[in-house]
Structures are given as C-alpha cells and as structure tokens.
C-alpha cells in the first residue's frame, strides 16, 4: 500500500488527542495490531506535545503532521516553526527536561525512540524542529 | 478525562477514566493537589482501570504527586494499569519506586 496524509493544526493542547486519533485512524487501514497502533499514537502524542510546549512555549503556532505508508513502512514527520532546540543530544537524554518547574518527565524523546523503530530530530534555533519517526508494521 | 474521588481512612482513591495527556494532566494535577492540601490525605491510590491512554505528561504528574505524598510520609499506589498505560509506566521506571498492583483491598 502507498498512501499519505497531511494534517495542519494550531498548537493547542486540545489538538493532542485529535492528532493521535487522526494518525491512528490513518494507520488503521494497514490493519495494525492493537499494540502497534497504541505505540504509534503514544509517539505522536509525545511529538505534538513537544511542539506545543517546547516549540511554541504554549504560544500560538502551527504544527504539521505528515504520515506516509510505503508497503510495510510507516513514516511520521511532525514539524513546528517555533524556537528550535539548542542542544538536540541533551534534549534526547532520558529524564532531561528544559522545563523542570513544570513537572515534565523528560521522557518524550525516549518514548518516541522506544515505541517507534527510529527517530531523527532536526532543529534550528528560531526556525523550528522537525522530527521524523519510522516504524515497520509487522502485522502486514 | 473524568476523575472520581473516594476516601477510605486517610487514603484518597482517585478513579480516573479516559485519556491522560498534556492537556488533561493539568486538570488531574489540580484536582489531586486540592484534595491533598485540603483534606488530611496520607496515602493516594490512583486507579487506572478505566484509563485508556497515557503519555509521558502523565508520568510527570505521577512523579510530582509521589514527591508530595512521600514528603507527607504517605504512600502512592497505582492499581489496575494495563496495556499501553502499563507500557509507559514500565518505560518510565516509576514502577520501581511505586507500589503497583493489579487489584487492591483497602482494608488489608
């Protein structure tokens, strides 16, 4: 199967649930297992939350989500045009958070890495952040 | 997300229903902190039986409440987490410091 979808949403926390459900609905056409589907929805939730909290620091902005299915490979790209990440390596460390006062767990990237097969983080200060996640769907 | 609160001898049992993410975790934090502050709560039980989704924002709330309850000399327990929710809990390492059970009898 070859298919894609593109979604653009304002950076509002109410859209976190919408984004993961929309991606879940799109991926459902590949007949994934329940675990694959929940892994994907969790990773999307983390990516979109990062864009809202960190990319836009809870200010207004647009989050773009592009999903591609190419045979058994799923690719999800989440992009924001916010502040960018100063030190990607540090941001990816488990338990590291740039916002320790806000009870963030610092687990976002770790969850994305664990629940997907691979994770690429590209970022430029004052331009934004693009994360690309891939997962091979075993059920197909 | 909906939260139902029950009390049993110094223990607050919060029965949570629905999805815990960044958006809903703010409400969860506010509700739990209000109860911990206003009522003399010692222990907190989070009943996740009807939680259908949780991401790392939920972990942030649990760790924050754990610190509060621990400082008050009480215990925080998570019960009936399953599927995706249990997977996120395991990944976070929080299960090593908290009591997590399938079921709980309050009188034990």
PDB file of N, CA and C in Angstrom, chain A residues 1 64 76 84 88 99 106 124:
ATOM      1  N   UNK A   1       0.842  -1.209   0.000  1.00  0.00           N
ATOM      2  CA  UNK A   1       0.000   0.000   0.000  1.00  0.00           C
ATOM      3  C   UNK A   1       0.873   1.255   0.000  1.00  0.00           C
ATOM      4  N   UNK A  64       2.587  20.748  11.954  1.00  0.00           N
ATOM      5  CA  UNK A  64       2.295  19.973  10.747  1.00  0.00           C
ATOM      6  C   UNK A  64       2.641  18.503  10.989  1.00  0.00           C
ATOM      7  N   UNK A  76       6.311   9.069  10.011  1.00  0.00           N
ATOM      8  CA  UNK A  76       5.543  10.200  10.547  1.00  0.00           C
ATOM      9  C   UNK A  76       6.496  11.373  10.747  1.00  0.00           C
ATOM     10  N   UNK A  84      12.975  26.155  18.252  1.00  0.00           N
ATOM     11  CA  UNK A  84      14.077  25.236  17.953  1.00  0.00           C
ATOM     12  C   UNK A  84      14.745  24.708  19.208  1.00  0.00           C
ATOM     13  N   UNK A  88      20.343  19.220  20.753  1.00  0.00           N
ATOM     14  CA  UNK A  88      19.479  18.056  20.475  1.00  0.00           C
ATOM     15  C   UNK A  88      19.921  16.843  21.285  1.00  0.00           C
ATOM     16  N   UNK A  99      12.317  22.208  31.117  1.00  0.00           N
ATOM     17  CA  UNK A  99      11.319  22.889  31.949  1.00  0.00           C
ATOM     18  C   UNK A  99      11.084  22.124  33.257  1.00  0.00           C
ATOM     19  N   UNK A 106      10.530  14.538  31.102  1.00  0.00           N
ATOM     20  CA  UNK A 106      11.766  14.410  30.332  1.00  0.00           C
ATOM     21  C   UNK A 106      11.849  13.100  29.572  1.00  0.00           C
ATOM     22  N   UNK A 124      16.598  23.950  14.171  1.00  0.00           N
ATOM     23  CA  UNK A 124      17.394  25.163  14.009  1.00  0.00           C
ATOM     24  C   UNK A 124      16.802  26.224  14.914  1.00  0.00           C
TER      25      UNK A 124
END
